[in-house]
CSV table of C-alpha atoms and ligand atoms in Angstrom, one decimal:
chain,number,residue,atom,x,y,z
O,1,UNK,CA,-65.5,-112.7,-131.1
O,2,UNK,CA,-69.2,-113.7,-131.0
O,3,UNK,CA,-70.8,-114.4,-127.6
O,4,UNK,CA,-72.1,-117.9,-126.8
O,5,UNK,CA,-75.8,-118.5,-126.5
O,6,UNK,CA,-76.3,-119.8,-123.0
O,7,UNK,CA,-79.6,-119.3,-121.2
O,8,UNK,CA,-78.2,-120.5,-117.8
O,9,UNK,CA,-75.9,-117.4,-117.6
O,10,UNK,CA,-77.3,-113.9,-117.3
O,11,UNK,CA,-76.8,-111.9,-120.5
O,12,UNK,CA,-76.7,-108.2,-120.6
O,13,UNK,CA,-78.8,-107.7,-123.7
O,14,UNK,CA,-81.5,-110.0,-122.2
O,15,UNK,CA,-81.3,-108.2,-118.8
O,16,UNK,CA,-81.9,-104.9,-120.6
O,17,UNK,CA,-84.8,-106.5,-122.5
O,18,UNK,CA,-86.4,-107.5,-119.2
O,19,UNK,CA,-86.1,-104.0,-117.8
O,20,UNK,CA,-87.6,-102.6,-121.0
O,21,UNK,CA,-90.6,-104.9,-120.7
O,22,UNK,CA,-89.5,-107.4,-123.4
O,23,UNK,CA,-90.1,-111.1,-123.6
O,24,UNK,CA,-86.7,-112.2,-124.9
O,25,UNK,CA,-85.2,-113.1,-121.5
O,26,UNK,CA,-84.7,-116.2,-119.4
O,27,UNK,CA,-84.8,-117.1,-115.7
O,28,UNK,CA,-81.1,-116.3,-115.1
O,29,UNK,CA,-81.6,-112.9,-116.8
O,30,UNK,CA,-84.7,-112.1,-114.7
O,31,UNK,CA,-83.0,-113.2,-111.5
O,32,UNK,CA,-80.1,-110.9,-112.0
O,33,UNK,CA,-82.4,-108.0,-113.1
O,34,UNK,CA,-84.4,-108.5,-109.9
O,35,UNK,CA,-81.3,-108.5,-107.8
O,36,UNK,CA,-80.0,-105.3,-109.4
O,37,UNK,CA,-83.4,-103.6,-109.1
O,38,UNK,CA,-83.4,-104.4,-105.4
O,39,UNK,CA,-80.1,-102.7,-105.1
O,40,UNK,CA,-81.1,-99.7,-107.2
O,41,UNK,CA,-84.9,-99.5,-107.9
O,42,UNK,CA,-84.7,-96.6,-110.5
O,43,UNK,CA,-82.6,-98.8,-112.8
O,44,UNK,CA,-85.5,-99.7,-115.2
O,45,UNK,CA,-86.4,-96.0,-115.5
O,46,UNK,CA,-82.7,-95.2,-116.3
O,47,UNK,CA,-82.7,-97.7,-119.1
O,48,UNK,CA,-85.9,-96.2,-120.5
O,49,UNK,CA,-84.4,-92.7,-120.2
O,50,UNK,CA,-81.4,-94.0,-122.2
O,51,UNK,CA,-83.6,-95.5,-124.9
O,52,UNK,CA,-85.7,-92.4,-125.2
O,53,UNK,CA,-82.7,-90.2,-125.4
O,54,UNK,CA,-81.3,-92.4,-128.2
O,55,UNK,CA,-84.6,-92.0,-130.1
O,56,UNK,CA,-84.6,-88.2,-129.6
O,57,UNK,CA,-81.0,-87.9,-130.7
O,58,UNK,CA,-81.4,-90.1,-133.8
O,59,UNK,CA,-84.4,-88.0,-134.8
O,60,UNK,CA,-82.5,-84.8,-134.3
O,61,UNK,CA,-79.5,-86.1,-136.3
O,62,UNK,CA,-81.9,-87.3,-139.1
O,63,UNK,CA,-83.3,-83.7,-139.2
O,64,UNK,CA,-79.8,-82.4,-139.9
O,65,UNK,CA,-79.9,-84.3,-143.2
O,66,UNK,CA,-78.2,-87.6,-142.1
O,67,UNK,CA,-79.6,-90.6,-143.9
O,68,UNK,CA,-77.1,-93.4,-142.8
O,69,UNK,CA,-76.7,-94.7,-139.3
O,70,UNK,CA,-74.3,-97.3,-137.8
O,71,UNK,CA,-75.6,-98.6,-134.4
O,72,UNK,CA,-72.9,-100.5,-132.5
O,73,UNK,CA,-74.4,-102.7,-129.8
O,74,UNK,CA,-78.1,-102.0,-130.5
O,75,UNK,CA,-79.4,-104.7,-128.1
O,76,UNK,CA,-82.6,-106.6,-128.6
O,77,UNK,CA,-85.2,-104.7,-130.8
O,78,UNK,CA,-87.3,-102.2,-128.8
O,79,UNK,CA,-89.6,-99.5,-130.2
O,80,UNK,CA,-88.6,-96.9,-131.2
O,81,UNK,CA,-85.5,-98.6,-132.6
O,82,UNK,CA,-82.8,-96.6,-134.5
O,83,UNK,CA,-84.3,-97.3,-137.9
O,84,UNK,CA,-87.8,-96.4,-136.7
O,85,UNK,CA,-86.7,-93.1,-135.2
O,86,UNK,CA,-84.6,-92.2,-138.2
O,87,UNK,CA,-87.1,-93.3,-140.8
O,88,UNK,CA,-89.8,-91.3,-139.0
O,89,UNK,CA,-87.8,-88.3,-140.3
O,90,UNK,CA,-86.3,-89.6,-143.5
O,91,UNK,CA,-88.0,-92.7,-144.9
O,92,UNK,CA,-85.1,-94.0,-147.0
O,93,UNK,CA,-82.6,-94.0,-144.2
O,94,UNK,CA,-80.0,-96.8,-144.2
O,95,UNK,CA,-79.1,-98.4,-140.9
O,96,UNK,CA,-76.4,-101.0,-140.1
O,97,UNK,CA,-76.8,-102.8,-136.7
O,98,UNK,CA,-73.7,-104.5,-135.3
O,99,UNK,CA,-73.8,-106.7,-132.2
O,100,UNK,CA,-71.9,-109.8,-131.0
O,101,UNK,CA,-74.8,-111.4,-129.3
O,102,UNK,CA,-76.3,-114.2,-131.4
O,103,UNK,CA,-79.8,-113.7,-130.0
O,104,UNK,CA,-79.7,-110.0,-130.7
O,105,UNK,CA,-78.5,-110.7,-134.3
O,106,UNK,CA,-81.2,-113.3,-134.9
O,107,UNK,CA,-84.0,-111.1,-133.6
O,108,UNK,CA,-82.7,-108.2,-135.7
O,109,UNK,CA,-82.4,-110.5,-138.7
O,110,UNK,CA,-86.0,-111.6,-138.3
O,111,UNK,CA,-87.1,-108.0,-138.2
O,112,UNK,CA,-85.2,-107.2,-141.4
O,113,UNK,CA,-86.7,-110.3,-143.0
O,114,UNK,CA,-90.1,-108.8,-142.5
O,115,UNK,CA,-89.2,-106.2,-145.1
O,116,UNK,CA,-86.9,-103.5,-143.9
O,117,UNK,CA,-85.0,-102.6,-147.1
O,118,UNK,CA,-81.8,-100.6,-146.3
O,119,UNK,CA,-81.5,-102.1,-142.8
O,120,UNK,CA,-78.6,-104.6,-142.4
O,121,UNK,CA,-77.5,-106.7,-139.4
O,122,UNK,CA,-73.9,-107.9,-138.7
O,123,UNK,CA,-72.5,-110.2,-136.1
O,124,UNK,CA,-69.2,-108.5,-135.1
O,125,UNK,CA,-67.3,-107.3,-132.1
O,126,UNK,CA,-67.4,-103.6,-132.1
O,127,UNK,CA,-63.9,-103.4,-130.5
O,128,UNK,CA,-62.6,-104.7,-133.9
O,129,UNK,CA,-63.2,-101.5,-135.9
O,130,UNK,CA,-61.5,-102.7,-139.0
O,131,UNK,CA,-63.5,-106.0,-139.1
O,132,UNK,CA,-66.7,-104.0,-138.6
O,133,UNK,CA,-65.9,-101.5,-141.3
O,134,UNK,CA,-64.7,-104.0,-143.9
O,135,UNK,CA,-67.6,-106.4,-143.5
O,136,UNK,CA,-69.3,-106.6,-146.9
O,137,UNK,CA,-72.8,-105.9,-145.5
O,138,UNK,CA,-71.6,-102.6,-143.9
O,139,UNK,CA,-69.4,-101.6,-146.8
O,140,UNK,CA,-72.3,-102.4,-149.2
O,141,UNK,CA,-74.8,-100.2,-147.4
O,142,UNK,CA,-73.0,-97.4,-145.7
O,143,UNK,CA,-71.0,-94.9,-147.8
O,144,UNK,CA,-68.4,-93.5,-145.4
O,145,UNK,CA,-67.3,-90.9,-147.9
O,146,UNK,CA,-70.7,-89.2,-147.0
O,147,UNK,CA,-71.8,-87.9,-143.5
O,148,UNK,CA,-73.1,-90.7,-141.3
O,149,UNK,CA,-74.1,-91.1,-137.7
O,150,UNK,CA,-72.4,-93.6,-135.4
O,151,UNK,CA,-74.2,-94.7,-132.2
O,152,UNK,CA,-72.6,-96.4,-129.2
O,153,UNK,CA,-75.4,-96.6,-126.7
O,154,UNK,CA,-74.6,-98.0,-123.3
O,155,UNK,CA,-71.6,-100.0,-124.5
O,156,UNK,CA,-68.5,-97.8,-123.7
O,157,UNK,CA,-68.9,-98.5,-120.0
O,158,UNK,CA,-67.9,-102.1,-120.8
O,159,UNK,CA,-64.4,-100.7,-121.5
O,160,UNK,CA,-62.0,-98.8,-119.2
O,161,UNK,CA,-61.9,-95.1,-119.9
O,162,UNK,CA,-58.6,-95.2,-121.9
O,163,UNK,CA,-59.8,-98.0,-124.1
O,164,UNK,CA,-63.2,-96.4,-124.6
O,165,UNK,CA,-61.7,-93.1,-125.6
O,166,UNK,CA,-59.3,-94.8,-128.0
O,167,UNK,CA,-62.1,-96.9,-129.6
O,168,UNK,CA,-64.4,-93.8,-129.9
O,169,UNK,CA,-61.6,-91.9,-131.6
O,170,UNK,CA,-60.8,-94.7,-133.9
O,171,UNK,CA,-64.4,-94.7,-135.3
O,172,UNK,CA,-64.6,-90.9,-135.3
O,173,UNK,CA,-61.5,-90.6,-137.4
O,174,UNK,CA,-63.0,-92.5,-140.3
O,175,UNK,CA,-66.3,-90.5,-140.4
O,176,UNK,CA,-66.7,-87.8,-143.1
O,177,UNK,CA,-67.0,-84.1,-142.1
O,178,UNK,CA,-70.5,-83.3,-141.1
O,179,UNK,CA,-71.0,-86.8,-139.5
O,180,UNK,CA,-72.4,-87.3,-136.0
O,181,UNK,CA,-71.6,-89.5,-133.0
O,182,UNK,CA,-74.2,-90.4,-130.3
O,183,UNK,CA,-72.8,-91.8,-127.1
O,184,UNK,CA,-74.2,-92.9,-123.8
O,185,UNK,CA,-72.8,-94.6,-120.7
O,186,UNK,CA,-74.3,-95.8,-117.4
O,187,UNK,CA,-72.4,-94.7,-114.3
O,188,UNK,CA,-72.7,-94.2,-110.6
O,189,UNK,CA,-70.9,-93.3,-107.4
O,190,UNK,CA,-71.0,-94.4,-103.8
O,191,UNK,CA,-71.8,-97.6,-101.9
O,192,UNK,CA,-75.1,-98.4,-103.8
O,193,UNK,CA,-73.3,-98.0,-107.2
O,194,UNK,CA,-70.4,-100.2,-106.0
O,195,UNK,CA,-72.8,-102.9,-105.0
O,196,UNK,CA,-74.7,-102.6,-108.3
O,197,UNK,CA,-71.5,-102.8,-110.4
O,198,UNK,CA,-70.1,-105.8,-108.5
O,199,UNK,CA,-73.4,-107.7,-108.9
O,200,UNK,CA,-73.6,-106.6,-112.6
O,201,UNK,CA,-70.3,-108.4,-113.2
O,202,UNK,CA,-72.3,-111.7,-113.3
O,203,UNK,CA,-73.2,-110.6,-116.8
O,204,UNK,CA,-70.5,-108.1,-117.8
O,205,UNK,CA,-67.8,-106.0,-116.3
O,206,UNK,CA,-68.7,-102.4,-116.1
O,207,UNK,CA,-66.7,-99.2,-115.6
O,208,UNK,CA,-68.1,-96.1,-114.0
O,209,UNK,CA,-66.7,-93.2,-116.1
O,210,UNK,CA,-66.6,-89.7,-114.7
O,211,UNK,CA,-68.1,-86.9,-116.7
O,212,UNK,CA,-64.5,-85.7,-117.5
O,213,UNK,CA,-63.7,-89.2,-118.8
O,214,UNK,CA,-66.9,-89.2,-120.8
O,215,UNK,CA,-65.9,-85.9,-122.4
O,216,UNK,CA,-62.7,-87.5,-123.7
O,217,UNK,CA,-64.8,-89.9,-125.8
O,218,UNK,CA,-65.8,-86.9,-127.9
O,219,UNK,CA,-62.2,-85.8,-128.7
O,220,UNK,CA,-62.0,-84.1,-132.1
O,221,UNK,CA,-65.8,-83.5,-132.2
O,222,UNK,CA,-67.9,-80.5,-131.7
O,223,UNK,CA,-70.4,-81.1,-128.9
O,224,UNK,CA,-73.9,-80.5,-130.0
O,225,UNK,CA,-76.1,-78.3,-127.7
O,226,UNK,CA,-77.4,-78.7,-125.1
O,227,UNK,CA,-74.1,-80.6,-124.2
O,228,UNK,CA,-73.1,-83.6,-122.2
O,229,UNK,CA,-76.0,-84.2,-119.8
O,230,UNK,CA,-78.0,-86.9,-118.1
O,231,UNK,CA,-80.3,-88.8,-120.5
O,232,UNK,CA,-83.5,-87.2,-119.3
O,233,UNK,CA,-82.1,-83.7,-119.5
O,234,UNK,CA,-81.0,-83.8,-123.2
O,235,UNK,CA,-83.7,-82.2,-125.3
O,236,UNK,CA,-82.6,-80.9,-128.7
O,237,UNK,CA,-82.6,-77.1,-129.4
O,238,UNK,CA,-83.4,-76.2,-125.8
O,239,UNK,CA,-82.0,-73.2,-124.0
O,240,UNK,CA,-82.7,-74.3,-120.4
O,241,UNK,CA,-81.6,-77.6,-118.9
O,242,UNK,CA,-83.8,-79.1,-116.2
O,243,UNK,CA,-81.8,-79.7,-113.0
O,244,UNK,CA,-82.1,-83.1,-111.5
O,245,UNK,CA,-81.4,-84.3,-108.0
O,246,UNK,CA,-78.2,-86.2,-107.1
O,247,UNK,CA,-78.7,-89.9,-107.5
O,248,UNK,CA,-76.3,-92.9,-107.1
O,249,UNK,CA,-76.9,-94.0,-110.7
O,250,UNK,CA,-77.2,-92.0,-114.0
O,251,UNK,CA,-76.9,-92.2,-117.7
O,252,UNK,CA,-74.5,-89.7,-119.3
O,253,UNK,CA,-75.3,-88.8,-122.9
O,254,UNK,CA,-74.1,-86.6,-125.7
O,255,UNK,CA,-74.0,-85.9,-129.4
O,256,UNK,CA,-70.8,-84.9,-131.2
O,257,UNK,CA,-70.3,-83.6,-134.7
O,258,UNK,CA,-67.3,-84.2,-136.9
O,259,UNK,CA,-66.4,-80.6,-137.8
O,260,UNK,CA,-67.6,-79.6,-141.2
O,261,UNK,CA,-70.9,-78.8,-142.9
O,262,UNK,CA,-73.9,-78.8,-142.5
O,263,UNK,CA,-74.4,-78.0,-138.9
O,264,UNK,CA,-73.7,-74.6,-137.3
O,265,UNK,CA,-70.8,-73.3,-135.2
O,266,UNK,CA,-70.9,-74.1,-131.5
O,267,UNK,CA,-69.9,-71.5,-128.9
O,268,UNK,CA,-69.9,-72.0,-125.2
O,269,UNK,CA,-71.1,-75.4,-123.9
O,270,UNK,CA,-71.8,-76.6,-120.5
O,271,UNK,CA,-71.4,-80.1,-119.3
O,272,UNK,CA,-73.9,-80.5,-116.5
O,273,UNK,CA,-73.5,-83.0,-113.7
O,274,UNK,CA,-76.2,-84.1,-111.5
O,275,UNK,CA,-74.5,-82.6,-108.5
O,276,UNK,CA,-74.4,-79.3,-110.3
O,277,UNK,CA,-70.6,-79.3,-110.9
O,278,UNK,CA,-70.2,-78.2,-114.5
O,279,UNK,CA,-67.3,-78.3,-116.8
O,280,UNK,CA,-67.3,-75.4,-119.2
O,281,UNK,CA,-65.5,-75.2,-122.5
O,282,UNK,CA,-64.4,-71.6,-122.5
O,283,UNK,CA,-62.2,-71.4,-125.6
O,284,UNK,CA,-64.6,-70.0,-128.1
O,285,UNK,CA,-62.2,-70.2,-131.0
O,286,UNK,CA,-61.7,-74.0,-130.5
O,287,UNK,CA,-65.2,-75.4,-130.1
O,288,UNK,CA,-64.2,-79.1,-130.5
O,289,UNK,CA,-63.7,-81.2,-127.4
O,290,UNK,CA,-60.3,-80.3,-126.4
O,291,UNK,CA,-57.1,-82.1,-126.3
O,292,UNK,CA,-54.3,-80.7,-124.2
O,293,UNK,CA,-54.3,-77.3,-126.0
O,294,UNK,CA,-57.8,-76.2,-125.0
O,295,UNK,CA,-58.8,-74.5,-121.8
O,296,UNK,CA,-61.3,-76.2,-119.4
O,297,UNK,CA,-62.4,-75.1,-116.0
O,298,UNK,CA,-64.7,-76.6,-113.4
O,299,UNK,CA,-67.3,-74.5,-111.8
O,300,UNK,CA,-69.9,-75.1,-109.2
O,301,UNK,CA,-73.2,-74.0,-110.8
O,302,UNK,CA,-76.2,-73.1,-108.8
O,303,UNK,CA,-78.1,-73.6,-112.0
O,304,UNK,CA,-77.1,-74.7,-115.4
O,305,UNK,CA,-76.2,-72.4,-118.2
O,306,UNK,CA,-76.3,-73.3,-121.8
O,307,UNK,CA,-75.3,-71.2,-124.8
O,308,UNK,CA,-76.5,-72.8,-127.9
O,309,UNK,CA,-75.5,-72.7,-131.6
O,310,UNK,CA,-76.3,-69.7,-133.8
O,311,UNK,CA,-78.6,-67.9,-133.6
O,312,UNK,CA,-77.1,-67.4,-130.2
O,313,UNK,CA,-79.4,-67.9,-127.3
O,314,UNK,CA,-79.1,-66.0,-124.1
O,315,UNK,CA,-77.9,-68.2,-121.3
O,316,UNK,CA,-80.1,-68.8,-118.3
O,317,UNK,CA,-79.1,-67.1,-115.1
M,401,SAM,C1,-76.6,-102.6,-122.7
M,401,SAM,S1,-77.1,-103.1,-124.2
M,401,SAM,C2,-77.4,-101.5,-125.0
M,401,SAM,C3,-78.4,-101.5,-126.0
M,401,SAM,C4,-78.7,-100.2,-126.7
M,401,SAM,N1,-77.5,-99.7,-127.4
M,401,SAM,C5,-79.1,-99.2,-125.7
M,401,SAM,O1,-78.4,-98.2,-125.4
M,401,SAM,O2,-80.2,-99.3,-125.2
M,401,SAM,C6,-75.5,-103.5,-124.9
M,401,SAM,C7,-75.5,-104.2,-126.2
M,401,SAM,O3,-74.2,-104.1,-126.8
M,401,SAM,C8,-73.8,-105.4,-127.2
M,401,SAM,N2,-72.4,-105.5,-127.0
M,401,SAM,C9,-71.7,-105.3,-125.9
M,401,SAM,N3,-70.3,-105.5,-126.1
M,401,SAM,C10,-70.2,-105.6,-127.5
M,401,SAM,C11,-69.1,-105.8,-128.3
M,401,SAM,N4,-67.9,-105.8,-127.9
M,401,SAM,N5,-69.3,-106.0,-129.6
M,401,SAM,C12,-70.6,-106.0,-130.1
M,401,SAM,N6,-71.7,-105.8,-129.3
M,401,SAM,C13,-71.5,-105.7,-128.0
M,401,SAM,C14,-74.6,-106.4,-126.3
M,401,SAM,O4,-74.7,-107.6,-126.9
M,401,SAM,C15,-75.9,-105.7,-126.1
M,401,SAM,O5,-76.8,-106.0,-127.2
């Protein structure tokens, strides 16, 4: 169901736009953004870290040979957008943007009207997978029999963990082997986070997913190195993950691959938490994110260790 356009009520896409330095926001949005910033001053930097991760991940996926992207909940246009990041690598890349916010859709439409062949914009609720996939614009531009990349940036925290995992799996199931999925969620712990989330509810309800819950959103996927990390930690093809201090708020990110060509085989992966509690997948014969049959263990890490795809890298001590 499409959202209503009402400038008197704070709107999450416009609050994000304010934090990102955009101009497409109104007094109610700026007021809520200011209140949230007062509760947690690093929030604008977190939003930037998320956007920069998305651009890095999209560029990396494009370098794997992917030339079609579906961005669910893209928000108001910010540079680098998904089509800019992907087309910097592969100029002919096709991108489908799907959002239920009329302002987002109209701004993206205006951008496409300026001459972005191969970029389509759809007004749809991402929770209705079948409606999204059967929409003529999407079906006409994205060939789901070929590998594609699905992006859900900072949207799965609007659903509880069970619904988020189900929704992610429902999209993952229809992607061709060799496809990729890029996911991010905002989360937090403690009194500051609780105050932040209760204030945030003026615009949208938000769920703080644990790293273990976030991992369930990748069920059936191989997790691409360097793993499930904080946004600012994820750098493609790196062997060492920069530790970050514990903070009340963070953005968890990750890239998953639908098993199949063309990407390599993953081995050990570390999921790094900011408090240095890691979850390690240690079943090397079953590199996909596990369901009940795979073995997981938690370990307290004094530093993070990452073992990457072939050629195998030595893990850091
Ligand atoms: C927080 S912004 C994230 C923007 C961008 N993906 C990013 O990570 O920076 C969330 C966006 O998702 C959209 N959104 C939230 N729930 C949605 C839904 N159920 N269907 C479609 N779009 C949705 C909002 O309108 C907004 O544009």
